[in-house]
Amino acid sequence: MGKREVVESCMDNLMIEMVSAYCNQFYATKPELAARRIEAIGYHVGHQLSERYTMEHPRFSDHLEAIKFICKDFWSELFKKQIDNLKTNHRGTFVLQDNRFRWLTRMSISPTNTDLSQDSSITTIENKALQATSMYLYFPCGIIRGALSNLGIACAVSADMSNHPACSFVVRVKA
Amino acid sequence: MQFFGGSEISPAPSAPTGSGNNAHMMYIFNRNGVCLLYREWNRPLRTLNAQQDHKLMFGLLFSLKSFTAKMDPTSVEKGNLGVPQLPGQGCSFHSFRTNTYKLSFMESPSGIKIILVTHPKTGDLQEPLKYVYNLYVEYVVKNPLYVPGTPIRCDLFNTALDQYARSLA
């Protein structure tokens, strides 16, 4: 029990520091590059994780089966729970919704966290807060993209956090 | 003549009604004396402005800790009076009680000091203070948007704390 807590705490803190290092130190003036680097790291991690978790699995018959694998087995290995809701338009777009995304449960998006010395209209503060939080979503997006690409499905993944703490990942398969 | 217990001049306060307003206020300081959090739920009397209040509180605790460590009759090795001790070294005082309130104190090894002021008839609060420290770790330290060393402004932490304070007997 204690070991799990240590591991999870290490992982949480590593995530926080990774985003902070890339956004504030390495690419402080270029947030898009920081986002791309973080997503690339996630890509590699997802690639290798899916290799490990599909060891005894038979080949997937179609895209939907692969996405269902991501929603159930893969997500439970990573976050100890499954994706809560999966929607698709049957034309290559899938929406995976997690109602309580583990890495973001402790984030309070209170507007007072951000710097109030500049103009303090509510929308700009909220925008800054949203921008800060969206940085933390690139890593899981990369994980999903890497896992799917290892299964042979090229795609683009984006995330949406408008109803915190629920978080949805939109997967668009490239035809 | 009533010497002990309440008198007409300063009657003992009524026992906690159990309606959830036992906790009066809470302070959280970090190792450098920055007041990370000040929350009050029930404080009818305020004598100083906020800055002085926090400085006074931190100074008091610093001195009390030094004093209790120095006056410890059981430990063999003691530092000089006034030298700051590493957290966890020597003994640490837990609480003091007056006829109107009780102040409980806990310091973590990382130097985070948690102070809780409650009704005088409250029991030992070391376990609740540890729980508050756990809340702090969960909702503040692990909040990606929090900058360590700055005042805490996390909604999740505040709501969890209010809820817990209301449930203290």
XYZ file of N, CA, C and O in Angstrom, chain A residues 5 8-9 12-13 16 103-113 129 132-133 136 164, chain B residues 134-135 137-147 150-158:
176
model
N 1.764 4.281 -3.029
C 1.650 5.714 -2.779
C 2.921 6.433 -3.186
O 2.887 7.505 -3.772
N 3.045 6.570 -7.012
C 2.109 7.532 -7.593
C 2.531 8.955 -7.314
O 2.389 9.829 -8.176
N 3.044 9.187 -6.097
C 3.501 10.550 -5.795
C 4.657 10.947 -6.702
O 4.699 12.074 -7.196
N 3.216 11.784 -10.122
C 2.526 13.074 -10.122
C 3.526 14.223 -10.153
O 3.396 15.161 -10.945
N 4.512 14.136 -9.285
C 5.466 15.238 -9.219
C 6.312 15.329 -10.480
O 6.668 16.426 -10.919
N 4.299 17.190 -13.084
C 4.242 18.629 -12.825
C 5.553 19.273 -13.227
O 5.592 20.316 -13.889
N -4.799 12.477 -13.312
C -3.696 13.422 -13.181
C -4.173 14.852 -12.992
O -3.386 15.728 -12.708
N -5.449 15.059 -13.153
C -5.942 16.422 -13.036
C -6.896 16.624 -11.876
O -7.457 17.706 -11.717
N -7.113 15.592 -11.044
C -8.105 15.746 -9.987
C -7.697 16.784 -8.964
O -8.540 17.347 -8.293
N -6.379 17.022 -8.840
C -6.003 17.930 -7.764
C -5.823 19.354 -8.234
O -5.397 20.207 -7.478
N -6.144 19.590 -9.465
C -5.910 20.928 -9.987
C -7.100 21.813 -9.677
O -8.227 21.497 -10.026
N -6.838 22.944 -8.998
C -7.933 23.891 -8.785
C -7.759 25.014 -9.776
O -6.769 25.728 -9.725
N -8.708 25.185 -10.642
C -8.548 26.257 -11.621
C -9.190 27.500 -11.065
O -10.173 27.980 -11.589
N -8.627 28.002 -9.944
C -9.205 29.250 -9.449
C -8.515 30.397 -10.148
O -7.316 30.413 -10.297
N -9.234 31.387 -10.569
C -8.621 32.492 -11.312
C -7.596 33.234 -10.492
O -6.743 33.897 -11.038
N -7.652 33.120 -9.156
C -6.700 33.887 -8.362
C -5.304 33.305 -8.394
O -4.389 33.875 -7.858
N -5.137 32.110 -9.016
C -3.793 31.560 -9.081
C -2.897 32.349 -10.018
O -1.701 32.377 -9.869
N -5.741 30.782 -17.182
C -5.842 29.562 -16.381
C -6.045 28.364 -17.294
O -5.428 27.317 -17.109
N -2.825 27.458 -18.967
C -1.910 26.754 -18.067
C -2.331 25.307 -17.911
O -1.492 24.407 -17.903
N -3.621 25.075 -17.782
C -4.034 23.696 -17.560
C -3.945 22.875 -18.834
O -3.725 21.669 -18.761
N -1.026 20.512 -19.429
C -0.921 19.216 -18.772
C -1.631 18.119 -19.527
O -1.561 16.956 -19.148
N -14.246 20.359 -16.009
C -13.320 19.826 -15.012
C -14.108 19.181 -13.897
O -15.121 19.713 -13.494
N -2.156 16.056 5.395
C -2.394 15.207 4.234
C -3.197 15.929 3.169
O -2.919 15.823 1.976
N -4.208 16.672 3.618
C -4.980 17.478 2.668
C -4.067 18.457 1.943
O -4.168 18.668 0.734
N -0.874 18.158 1.326
C -0.039 17.469 0.331
C -0.855 17.141 -0.911
O -0.445 17.390 -2.043
N -2.066 16.626 -0.692
C -2.873 16.199 -1.823
C -3.281 17.360 -2.706
O -3.139 17.305 -3.918
N -3.836 18.396 -2.099
C -4.472 19.426 -2.918
C -3.597 20.628 -3.209
O -3.919 21.408 -4.082
N -2.507 20.802 -2.469
C -1.694 21.986 -2.708
C -0.372 21.597 -3.353
O -0.015 22.083 -4.421
N 0.355 20.683 -2.688
C 1.664 20.314 -3.215
C 1.526 19.654 -4.577
O 2.324 19.893 -5.480
N 0.473 18.826 -4.727
C 0.312 18.121 -5.987
C -0.527 18.890 -6.984
O -0.874 18.347 -8.034
N -0.848 20.121 -6.678
C -1.566 20.936 -7.648
C -0.548 21.515 -8.621
O 0.347 22.242 -8.220
N -0.658 21.190 -9.910
C 0.357 21.654 -10.852
C 0.439 23.169 -10.939
O 1.474 23.712 -11.302
N -0.643 23.853 -10.578
C -0.640 25.298 -10.760
C -0.149 26.057 -9.534
O -0.125 27.272 -9.536
N 0.219 25.346 -8.489
C 0.637 26.038 -7.272
C 2.137 26.266 -7.275
O 2.906 25.355 -7.594
N 2.558 27.467 -6.923
C 3.985 27.768 -6.816
C 4.379 27.664 -5.352
O 3.853 28.400 -4.522
N 4.270 30.392 -1.996
C 3.317 31.491 -2.147
C 2.043 31.147 -1.383
O 1.792 29.984 -1.091
N 1.250 32.158 -1.058
C 0.003 31.875 -0.354
C -0.889 30.933 -1.156
O -0.922 30.963 -2.376
N -1.598 30.108 -0.395
C -2.391 29.056 -1.025
C -3.705 29.629 -1.511
O -4.441 30.251 -0.768
N -4.020 29.389 -2.787
C -5.311 29.875 -3.273
C -5.993 28.768 -4.061
O -6.431 28.975 -5.183
N -6.046 27.579 -3.515
C -6.636 26.458 -4.246
C -8.023 26.182 -3.717
O -8.198 25.881 -2.549
N -9.013 26.247 -4.599
C -10.393 26.049 -4.159
C -10.611 24.679 -3.557
O -11.305 24.537 -2.555
N -10.046 23.653 -4.197
C -10.258 22.293 -3.713
C -9.774 22.152 -2.276
O -10.436 21.529 -1.444
N -8.601 22.738 -1.993
C -8.067 22.646 -0.640
C -8.969 23.382 0.331
O -9.286 22.875 1.417
N -9.412 24.594 -0.046
C -10.240 25.369 0.860
C -11.543 24.666 1.190
O -11.966 24.626 2.344
